[in-house]
GROMACS .gro file of C-alpha atoms in nm:
model
  406
    1MET     CA    1  -2.659   0.958   0.368
    2ALA     CA    2  -2.393   0.913   0.096
    3ARG     CA    3  -2.053   0.821   0.238
    4ALA     CA    4  -1.758   0.640   0.079
    5PHE     CA    5  -1.495   0.402   0.215
    6LEU     CA    6  -1.183   0.316   0.017
    7LEU     CA    7  -0.993   0.014   0.151
    8ILE     CA    8  -0.649  -0.050   0.001
    9MET     CA    9  -0.510  -0.401   0.053
   10ASP     CA   10  -0.152  -0.290  -0.003
   11SER     CA   11   0.019  -0.508  -0.268
   12PHE     CA   12  -0.275  -0.745  -0.326
   13GLY     CA   13  -0.237  -0.794  -0.700
   14ILE     CA   14  -0.424  -1.052  -0.907
   15GLY     CA   15  -0.186  -1.092  -1.201
   16GLY     CA   16  -0.254  -1.035  -1.568
   17ALA     CA   17  -0.094  -0.693  -1.626
   18PRO     CA   18  -0.033  -0.667  -2.002
   19ASP     CA   19   0.287  -0.466  -1.949
   20ALA     CA   20   0.431  -0.687  -1.674
   21ALA     CA   21   0.719  -0.802  -1.897
   22ILE     CA   22   0.850  -0.444  -1.916
   23PHE     CA   23   0.899  -0.457  -1.540
   24GLY     CA   24   1.042  -0.810  -1.537
   25ASP     CA   25   0.720  -0.939  -1.381
   26GLU     CA   26   0.551  -1.141  -1.656
   27GLY     CA   27   0.370  -1.428  -1.485
   28SER     CA   28   0.360  -1.270  -1.140
   29ASN     CA   29   0.032  -1.312  -0.954
   30THR     CA   30   0.018  -1.234  -0.583
   31LEU     CA   31  -0.322  -1.389  -0.509
   32GLY     CA   32  -0.292  -1.674  -0.757
   33HIS     CA   33   0.047  -1.792  -0.637
   34ILE     CA   34  -0.042  -1.762  -0.269
   35ALA     CA   35  -0.354  -1.972  -0.333
   36GLN     CA   36  -0.151  -2.224  -0.533
   37GLU     CA   37   0.108  -2.255  -0.258
   38CYS     CA   38  -0.160  -2.298   0.008
   39ALA     CA   39  -0.333  -2.570  -0.193
   40SER     CA   40  -0.008  -2.766  -0.222
   41GLY     CA   41   0.095  -2.724   0.142
   42GLY     CA   42   0.341  -2.440   0.080
   43GLY     CA   43   0.123  -2.204   0.280
   44ASP     CA   44   0.139  -2.413   0.597
   45ARG     CA   45   0.344  -2.307   0.895
   46ALA     CA   46   0.332  -2.436   1.249
   47GLY     CA   47   0.139  -2.201   1.473
   48LEU     CA   48   0.000  -2.004   1.181
   49ARG     CA   49  -0.229  -2.164   0.927
   50LYS     CA   50  -0.285  -2.479   0.723
   51GLY     CA   51  -0.462  -2.591   0.409
   52PRO     CA   52  -0.616  -2.416   0.108
   53LEU     CA   53  -0.661  -2.041   0.115
   54SER     CA   54  -1.004  -1.952   0.258
   55LEU     CA   55  -1.146  -1.605   0.185
   56PRO     CA   56  -1.524  -1.661   0.185
   57ASN     CA   57  -1.627  -1.298   0.239
   58LEU     CA   58  -1.395  -1.153  -0.026
   59ASP     CA   59  -1.494  -1.434  -0.262
   60ARG     CA   60  -1.865  -1.353  -0.219
   61LEU     CA   61  -1.778  -0.992  -0.305
   62GLY     CA   62  -1.632  -1.114  -0.634
   63LEU     CA   63  -1.262  -1.171  -0.565
   64GLY     CA   64  -1.241  -1.513  -0.730
   65ALA     CA   65  -1.435  -1.393  -1.034
   66ALA     CA   66  -1.214  -1.083  -1.063
   67ALA     CA   67  -0.899  -1.295  -1.041
   68GLU     CA   68  -1.028  -1.522  -1.317
   69LEU     CA   69  -1.110  -1.222  -1.536
   70SER     CA   70  -0.765  -1.077  -1.474
   71ASP     CA   71  -0.544  -1.380  -1.526
   72GLY     CA   72  -0.765  -1.646  -1.681
   73ALA     CA   73  -0.777  -1.887  -1.387
   74ARG     CA   74  -0.978  -1.915  -1.068
   75PRO     CA   75  -0.741  -1.923  -0.767
   76ALA     CA   76  -0.745  -2.248  -0.569
   77GLY     CA   77  -0.986  -2.228  -0.276
   78LEU     CA   78  -1.189  -1.938  -0.417
   79ASP     CA   79  -1.485  -2.135  -0.545
   80TYR     CA   80  -1.789  -1.919  -0.467
   81SER     CA   81  -2.046  -1.989  -0.740
   82GLY     CA   82  -2.348  -1.799  -0.610
   83ALA     CA   83  -2.502  -1.495  -0.773
   84SER     CA   84  -2.316  -1.168  -0.728
   85GLU     CA   85  -2.481  -0.910  -0.502
   86ASN     CA   86  -2.242  -0.622  -0.570
   87ALA     CA   87  -2.015  -0.472  -0.836
   88TRP     CA   88  -1.681  -0.634  -0.914
   89GLY     CA   89  -1.410  -0.609  -1.174
   90VAL     CA   90  -1.041  -0.552  -1.240
   91GLY     CA   91  -0.825  -0.239  -1.231
   92ARG     CA   92  -0.533  -0.184  -1.470
   93GLU     CA   93  -0.263   0.070  -1.388
   94ILE     CA   94  -0.143   0.315  -1.652
   95SER     CA   95   0.113   0.501  -1.438
   96ASN     CA   96   0.478   0.445  -1.527
   97GLY     CA   97   0.575   0.287  -1.196
   98LYS     CA   98   0.468  -0.004  -0.975
   99ASP     CA   99   0.524   0.192  -0.655
  100THR     CA  100   0.298   0.302  -0.371
  101PRO     CA  101   0.255   0.673  -0.461
  102SER     CA  102   0.181   0.597  -0.828
  103GLY     CA  103  -0.083   0.339  -0.738
  104HIS     CA  104  -0.253   0.555  -0.476
  105TRP     CA  105  -0.242   0.877  -0.678
  106GLU     CA  106  -0.396   0.698  -0.977
  107ILE     CA  107  -0.666   0.545  -0.756
  108ALA     CA  108  -0.744   0.901  -0.645
  109GLY     CA  109  -0.778   1.015  -1.006
  110LEU     CA  110  -0.423   1.123  -1.090
  111PRO     CA  111  -0.218   0.885  -1.308
  112VAL     CA  112   0.159   0.939  -1.295
  113PRO     CA  113   0.291   0.973  -1.651
  114PHE     CA  114   0.644   1.079  -1.552
  115ASP     CA  115   0.932   0.865  -1.431
  116TRP     CA  116   1.040   0.878  -1.069
  117GLY     CA  117   1.406   0.898  -0.983
  118TYR     CA  118   1.575   0.577  -0.872
  119PHE     CA  119   1.906   0.482  -0.714
  120PRO     CA  120   2.130   0.233  -0.899
  121GLU     CA  121   2.184  -0.124  -0.785
  122THR     CA  122   2.543  -0.051  -0.692
  123GLU     CA  123   2.720  -0.033  -0.358
  124PRO     CA  124   2.731   0.246  -0.260
  125CYS     CA  125   2.401   0.335  -0.423
  126PHE     CA  126   2.360   0.700  -0.317
  127PRO     CA  127   2.561   0.979  -0.483
  128ASP     CA  128   2.862   1.084  -0.277
  129GLU     CA  129   2.767   1.452  -0.301
  130LEU     CA  130   2.415   1.385  -0.173
  131ILE     CA  131   2.537   1.188   0.129
  132ALA     CA  132   2.800   1.451   0.204
  133GLN     CA  133   2.532   1.721   0.205
  134ILE     CA  134   2.303   1.520   0.435
  135VAL     CA  135   2.589   1.441   0.674
  136GLU     CA  136   2.693   1.805   0.689
  137LYS     CA  137   2.345   1.955   0.728
  138ALA     CA  138   2.237   1.696   0.986
  139GLY     CA  139   2.565   1.699   1.178
  140LEU     CA  140   2.612   1.324   1.145
  141PRO     CA  141   2.934   1.128   1.208
  142GLY     CA  142   2.860   0.940   0.884
  143ILE     CA  143   2.615   0.677   0.764
  144LEU     CA  144   2.591   0.298   0.740
  145GLY     CA  145   2.447   0.080   0.468
  146ASN     CA  146   2.427   0.282   0.147
  147LYS     CA  147   2.290  -0.005  -0.061
  148HIS     CA  148   1.978  -0.186  -0.181
  149ALA     CA  149   1.845  -0.397   0.104
  150SER     CA  150   1.548  -0.541   0.289
  151GLY     CA  151   1.473  -0.321   0.589
  152THR     CA  152   1.456  -0.599   0.845
  153VAL     CA  153   1.772  -0.762   0.712
  154ILE     CA  154   1.983  -0.447   0.711
  155ILE     CA  155   1.868  -0.350   1.060
  156GLU     CA  156   1.967  -0.693   1.186
  157GLU     CA  157   2.300  -0.660   1.004
  158LEU     CA  158   2.392  -0.305   1.107
  159GLY     CA  159   2.171  -0.217   1.405
  160GLU     CA  160   2.432  -0.287   1.672
  161GLU     CA  161   2.697  -0.086   1.486
  162HIS     CA  162   2.445   0.196   1.446
  163ILE     CA  163   2.382   0.210   1.822
  164ALA     CA  164   2.756   0.211   1.895
  165SER     CA  165   2.853   0.467   1.629
  166GLY     CA  166   2.552   0.698   1.611
  167LYS     CA  167   2.550   0.657   1.233
  168PRO     CA  168   2.199   0.606   1.085
  169ILE     CA  169   2.136   0.328   0.833
  170PHE     CA  170   2.060   0.439   0.476
  171TYR     CA  171   1.922   0.200   0.216
  172THR     CA  172   1.691   0.183  -0.086
  173SER     CA  173   1.501  -0.064  -0.305
  174ALA     CA  174   1.367  -0.092  -0.658
  175ASP     CA  175   1.113   0.175  -0.560
  176SER     CA  176   1.184   0.547  -0.574
  177VAL     CA  177   1.281   0.571  -0.207
  178MET     CA  178   1.553   0.665   0.035
  179GLN     CA  179   1.497   0.481   0.364
  180ILE     CA  180   1.669   0.582   0.687
  181ALA     CA  181   1.661   0.351   0.988
  182ALA     CA  182   1.759   0.452   1.340
  183HIS     CA  183   1.694   0.339   1.697
  184GLU     CA  184   1.405   0.520   1.864
  185THR     CA  185   1.577   0.574   2.198
  186HIS     CA  186   1.953   0.541   2.143
  187PHE     CA  187   1.938   0.772   1.840
  188GLY     CA  188   1.605   0.946   1.896
  189LEU     CA  189   1.283   0.949   1.700
  190GLU     CA  190   1.267   1.324   1.650
  191ARG     CA  191   1.631   1.327   1.541
  192LEU     CA  192   1.548   1.063   1.280
  193TYR     CA  193   1.257   1.272   1.154
  194GLU     CA  194   1.483   1.579   1.128
  195ILE     CA  195   1.732   1.389   0.913
  196CYS     CA  196   1.452   1.263   0.688
  197GLU     CA  197   1.328   1.618   0.640
  198ILE     CA  198   1.677   1.725   0.535
  199ALA     CA  199   1.702   1.430   0.296
  200ARG     CA  200   1.356   1.509   0.157
  201GLU     CA  201   1.466   1.862   0.069
  202LEU     CA  202   1.791   1.746  -0.091
  203THR     CA  203   1.630   1.469  -0.300
  204PHE     CA  204   1.332   1.671  -0.423
  205ASP     CA  205   1.490   1.774  -0.756
  206MET     CA  206   1.594   1.411  -0.813
  207MET     CA  207   1.222   1.315  -0.817
  208ILE     CA  208   1.270   1.059  -0.541
  209GLY     CA  209   0.914   0.967  -0.448
  210ARG     CA  210   0.960   0.915  -0.075
  211VAL     CA  211   1.209   0.947   0.207
  212ILE     CA  212   1.097   0.701   0.474
  213ALA     CA  213   1.185   0.712   0.844
  214ARG     CA  214   1.223   0.354   0.973
  215PRO     CA  215   1.256   0.362   1.353
  216PHE     CA  216   1.327   0.044   1.545
  217ILE     CA  217   1.376  -0.077   1.902
  218GLY     CA  218   1.562  -0.360   2.073
  219GLU     CA  219   1.913  -0.404   2.207
  220SER     CA  220   2.069  -0.663   1.976
  221ALA     CA  221   2.031  -0.820   1.635
  222LYS     CA  222   1.821  -1.101   1.778
  223ASP     CA  223   1.549  -0.867   1.908
  224PHE     CA  224   1.550  -0.558   1.685
  225LYS     CA  225   1.196  -0.470   1.578
  226ARG     CA  226   1.061  -0.187   1.363
  227THR     CA  227   0.793   0.024   1.528
  228GLY     CA  228   0.471   0.187   1.416
  229ASN     CA  229   0.635   0.532   1.414
  230ARG     CA  230   0.734   0.504   1.050
  231HIS     CA  231   0.684   0.829   0.862
  232ASP     CA  232   0.686   0.876   0.483
  233TYR     CA  233   0.802   1.211   0.349
  234ALA     CA  234   0.645   1.207   0.003
  235ILE     CA  235   0.639   1.443  -0.290
  236GLU     CA  236   0.308   1.628  -0.301
  237PRO     CA  237   0.074   1.522  -0.585
  238THR     CA  238   0.144   1.735  -0.891
  239GLN     CA  239  -0.225   1.807  -0.956
  240ASP     CA  240  -0.546   1.792  -0.757
  241THR     CA  241  -0.692   1.451  -0.681
  242VAL     CA  242  -1.045   1.355  -0.583
  243LEU     CA  243  -0.932   1.423  -0.225
  244ASP     CA  244  -0.868   1.789  -0.306
  245ARG     CA  245  -1.199   1.819  -0.489
  246LEU     CA  246  -1.389   1.673  -0.195
  247LYS     CA  247  -1.205   1.897   0.049
  248ALA     CA  248  -1.285   2.203  -0.163
  249ALA     CA  249  -1.653   2.102  -0.147
  250GLY     CA  250  -1.637   2.107   0.234
  251ARG     CA  251  -1.620   1.731   0.287
  252GLN     CA  252  -1.413   1.535   0.539
  253ILE     CA  253  -1.137   1.313   0.403
  254ILE     CA  254  -1.034   1.088   0.692
  255ALA     CA  255  -0.704   0.916   0.619
  256VAL     CA  256  -0.621   0.599   0.813
  257GLY     CA  257  -0.270   0.458   0.832
  258LYS     CA  258  -0.009   0.586   0.586
  259ILE     CA  259  -0.258   0.750   0.346
  260SER     CA  260  -0.181   1.103   0.466
  261ASP     CA  261   0.193   1.044   0.418
  262ILE     CA  262   0.144   0.911   0.064
  263PHE     CA  263  -0.037   1.230  -0.038
  264ALA     CA  264   0.194   1.458   0.167
  265ALA     CA  265  -0.129   1.549   0.356
  266LYS     CA  266  -0.264   1.721   0.043
  267GLY     CA  267  -0.643   1.689   0.038
  268ILE     CA  268  -0.657   1.530   0.385
  269THR     CA  269  -0.870   1.684   0.663
  270LYS     CA  270  -0.802   1.430   0.939
  271SER     CA  271  -0.542   1.159   0.985
  272ILE     CA  272  -0.567   0.856   1.217
  273LYS     CA  273  -0.247   0.658   1.270
  274ALA     CA  274  -0.235   0.291   1.360
  275SER     CA  275   0.015   0.007   1.330
  276GLY     CA  276  -0.077  -0.340   1.204
  277ASN     CA  277  -0.381  -0.456   1.009
  278PRO     CA  278  -0.603  -0.531   1.312
  279ALA     CA  279  -0.534  -0.186   1.460
  280LEU     CA  280  -0.588  -0.026   1.119
  281PHE     CA  281  -0.923  -0.205   1.092
  282ASP     CA  282  -1.022  -0.074   1.436
  283ALA     CA  283  -0.913   0.275   1.332
  284MET     CA  284  -1.128   0.247   1.020
  285MET     CA  285  -1.425   0.153   1.236
  286GLU     CA  286  -1.355   0.459   1.451
  287ALA     CA  287  -1.340   0.674   1.136
  288GLU     CA  288  -1.675   0.532   1.027
  289THR     CA  289  -1.835   0.685   1.336
  290LEU     CA  290  -1.682   1.025   1.249
  291ALA     CA  291  -1.781   1.027   0.882
  292GLY     CA  292  -2.090   1.224   0.783
  293ASP     CA  293  -2.283   1.279   0.465
  294GLY     CA  294  -2.049   1.330   0.168
  295ASP     CA  295  -1.733   1.222   0.352
  296LEU     CA  296  -1.461   0.976   0.250
  297VAL     CA  297  -1.269   0.734   0.472
  298PHE     CA  298  -0.947   0.621   0.300
  299VAL     CA  299  -0.741   0.343   0.462
  300ASN     CA  300  -0.429   0.147   0.369
  301PHE     CA  301  -0.372  -0.201   0.513
  302VAL     CA  302   0.006  -0.206   0.493
  303ASP     CA  303   0.093  -0.543   0.650
  304PHE     CA  304   0.027  -0.742   0.333
  305ASP     CA  305   0.308  -0.554   0.159
  306MET     CA  306   0.547  -0.456   0.437
  307LEU     CA  307   0.546  -0.770   0.648
  308PHE     CA  308   0.475  -1.045   0.398
  309GLY     CA  309   0.508  -0.944   0.032
  310HIS     CA  310   0.853  -0.788   0.054
  311ARG     CA  311   0.970  -1.059   0.292
  312ARG     CA  312   0.844  -1.328   0.052
  313ASP     CA  313   0.646  -1.488   0.333
  314VAL     CA  314   0.366  -1.694   0.176
  315PRO     CA  315   0.219  -1.841   0.499
  316GLY     CA  316   0.225  -1.500   0.667
  317TYR     CA  317   0.056  -1.332   0.370
  318ALA     CA  318  -0.207  -1.606   0.356
  319GLU     CA  319  -0.278  -1.579   0.727
  320ALA     CA  320  -0.308  -1.199   0.700
  321LEU     CA  321  -0.554  -1.235   0.412
  322GLU     CA  322  -0.769  -1.478   0.607
  323ALA     CA  323  -0.762  -1.253   0.914
  324PHE     CA  324  -0.869  -0.954   0.705
  325ASP     CA  325  -1.147  -1.159   0.546
  326ALA     CA  326  -1.272  -1.261   0.891
  327MET     CA  327  -1.286  -0.895   1.004
  328LEU     CA  328  -1.488  -0.776   0.704
  329PRO     CA  329  -1.839  -0.869   0.833
  330ARG     CA  330  -1.790  -0.632   1.127
  331PHE     CA  331  -1.750  -0.346   0.882
  332ILE     CA  332  -2.016  -0.461   0.635
  333ASN     CA  333  -2.276  -0.500   0.910
  334GLN     CA  334  -2.216  -0.143   1.025
  335MET     CA  335  -2.264   0.016   0.682
  336LYS     CA  336  -2.559   0.253   0.644
  337ASP     CA  337  -2.800   0.328   0.362
  338GLY     CA  338  -2.617   0.530   0.098
  339ASP     CA  339  -2.271   0.398   0.187
  340LEU     CA  340  -2.031   0.279  -0.082
  341ALA     CA  341  -1.719   0.077  -0.002
  342ILE     CA  342  -1.450  -0.021  -0.252
  343ILE     CA  343  -1.179  -0.276  -0.178
  344THR     CA  344  -0.881  -0.263  -0.412
  345ALA     CA  345  -0.499  -0.257  -0.419
  346ASP     CA  346  -0.220  -0.031  -0.542
  347HIS     CA  347   0.017  -0.286  -0.706
  348GLY     CA  348   0.134  -0.642  -0.652
  349CYS     CA  349   0.407  -0.793  -0.434
  350ASP     CA  350   0.408  -1.161  -0.524
  351PRO     CA  351   0.575  -1.346  -0.232
  352THR     CA  352   0.678  -1.628  -0.468
  353TRP     CA  353   0.852  -1.394  -0.712
  354ILE     CA  354   1.225  -1.331  -0.751
  355GLY     CA  355   1.378  -1.051  -0.546
  356THR     CA  356   1.193  -0.859  -0.275
  357ASP     CA  357   1.023  -0.583  -0.473
  358HIS     CA  358   0.674  -0.497  -0.595
  359THR     CA  359   0.533  -0.674  -0.899
  360ARG     CA  360   0.339  -0.516  -1.186
  361GLU     CA  361  -0.011  -0.663  -1.164
  362GLN     CA  362  -0.376  -0.580  -1.210
  363VAL     CA  363  -0.588  -0.540  -0.896
  364PRO     CA  364  -0.936  -0.640  -0.780
  365ILE     CA  365  -1.213  -0.382  -0.759
  366LEU     CA  366  -1.490  -0.492  -0.521
  367ALA     CA  367  -1.762  -0.229  -0.474
  368PHE     CA  368  -2.044  -0.289  -0.227
  369GLY     CA  369  -2.289  -0.132   0.015
  370PRO     CA  370  -2.665  -0.101   0.074
  371GLY     CA  371  -2.823  -0.024  -0.260
  372ILE     CA  372  -2.515  -0.115  -0.469
  373GLY     CA  373  -2.656  -0.368  -0.713
  374ALA     CA  374  -2.493  -0.665  -0.880
  375LYS     CA  375  -2.279  -0.558  -1.172
  376GLU     CA  376  -1.974  -0.688  -1.354
  377ILE     CA  377  -1.775  -0.374  -1.428
  378GLY     CA  378  -1.519  -0.558  -1.639
  379LEU     CA  379  -1.158  -0.458  -1.684
  380ARG     CA  380  -1.118  -0.089  -1.607
  381PRO     CA  381  -0.853   0.086  -1.821
  382SER     CA  382  -0.719   0.294  -1.530
  383PHE     CA  383  -0.719   0.290  -1.152
  384SER     CA  384  -0.862   0.643  -1.186
  385ASP     CA  385  -1.205   0.490  -1.246
  386ILE     CA  386  -1.210   0.411  -0.874
  387GLY     CA  387  -1.166   0.774  -0.771
  388GLU     CA  388  -1.418   0.896  -1.025
  389THR     CA  389  -1.676   0.643  -0.905
  390ILE     CA  390  -1.632   0.776  -0.552
  391ALA     CA  391  -1.662   1.135  -0.679
  392ALA     CA  392  -1.988   1.055  -0.856
  393HIS     CA  393  -2.125   0.871  -0.552
  394LEU     CA  394  -2.046   1.166  -0.326
  395GLY     CA  395  -2.200   1.416  -0.565
  396ILE     CA  396  -1.903   1.618  -0.689
  397GLY     CA  397  -1.808   1.688  -1.050
  398PRO     CA  398  -1.581   1.465  -1.260
  399GLY     CA  399  -1.206   1.508  -1.279
  400LYS     CA  400  -0.970   1.491  -1.575
  401HIS     CA  401  -0.907   1.117  -1.566
  402GLY     CA  402  -1.121   0.807  -1.533
  403SER     CA  403  -1.494   0.741  -1.539
  404ASN     CA  404  -1.768   0.623  -1.304
  405PHE     CA  405  -1.826   0.246  -1.328
  406LEU     CA  406  -2.154   0.235  -1.132
   0.00000   0.00000   0.00000
């Protein structure tokens, strides 16, 4: 039985991108700096974790070695020195952006050579004509925000006014996104989705990668909390990916978490939603029981990026990494003969870096499963090599980009 599992640790970069300076990210290293902070006590927090970063399962799969290959130094605490039992290496992105769609599309065999549209770092940041069209088509009394902001911060700042006025909160970031936050009950979840659909239509020609619905609950700034009913309205991939090729061959592509949203459901046969890394891991285990010969399970673990990278929370990121590492044996022990799993990432989000945005970094590639022998795959020139390796493993023909590394 040949099955494939693609696990994306959202934002888990390992530094070393040769073009990082172009993005203002030269020297960024998500894993390296988290490990450094933990070793010096900067990763400690009461009630969370203490001491050096400990990722024994990922390290045995080659994480420390991949980090050293990528950035020239072994991260503190990742000191596994035993013989490798699987394939490991480093992925380098060639797409123009350091955003979520670009990283995922390239992983699936479709680099993004064009530039996304972005909103300027001004206040207001959205064009007056665009907002006027959205307000008119959606029948809104107006909007709040209209600036670059952290989602949790702007909800805390404007959430109470939003509830009182009925005006949704619009904001963006350095990514190609328009984000719209609204209260699930006072405003209405379906109403929020309707507005996002209108905004998606009106921003399509601007090449804005995603319009993101950001629902929240709570009654005051002190207890507002975003919910798991986020929905990303993404531009559909411009060409077929390995997902489309597998689907055309009659295979199941089971998307877990926000994967279906990232690909605008193109190439997806089944989607399983979950909120939070532990629930996403459980959903992946459920998907494993549904996957048959030739199928792909594709999962994104979003907490690393959403909860800790963007919020520049080193202890939280470290704790989430250690929790993920501790869950891995449950998955590994359930793998069957013929299975291939690849753990990788889509970009970086160094929690020690300036600002709150993604960082341009290389990513680990850890490939394992029964029958997958020890192999250093080196530095891969494109994330597309990941998708093409999966294609070869599942017995479909090669695509236009990338090559099989096994």
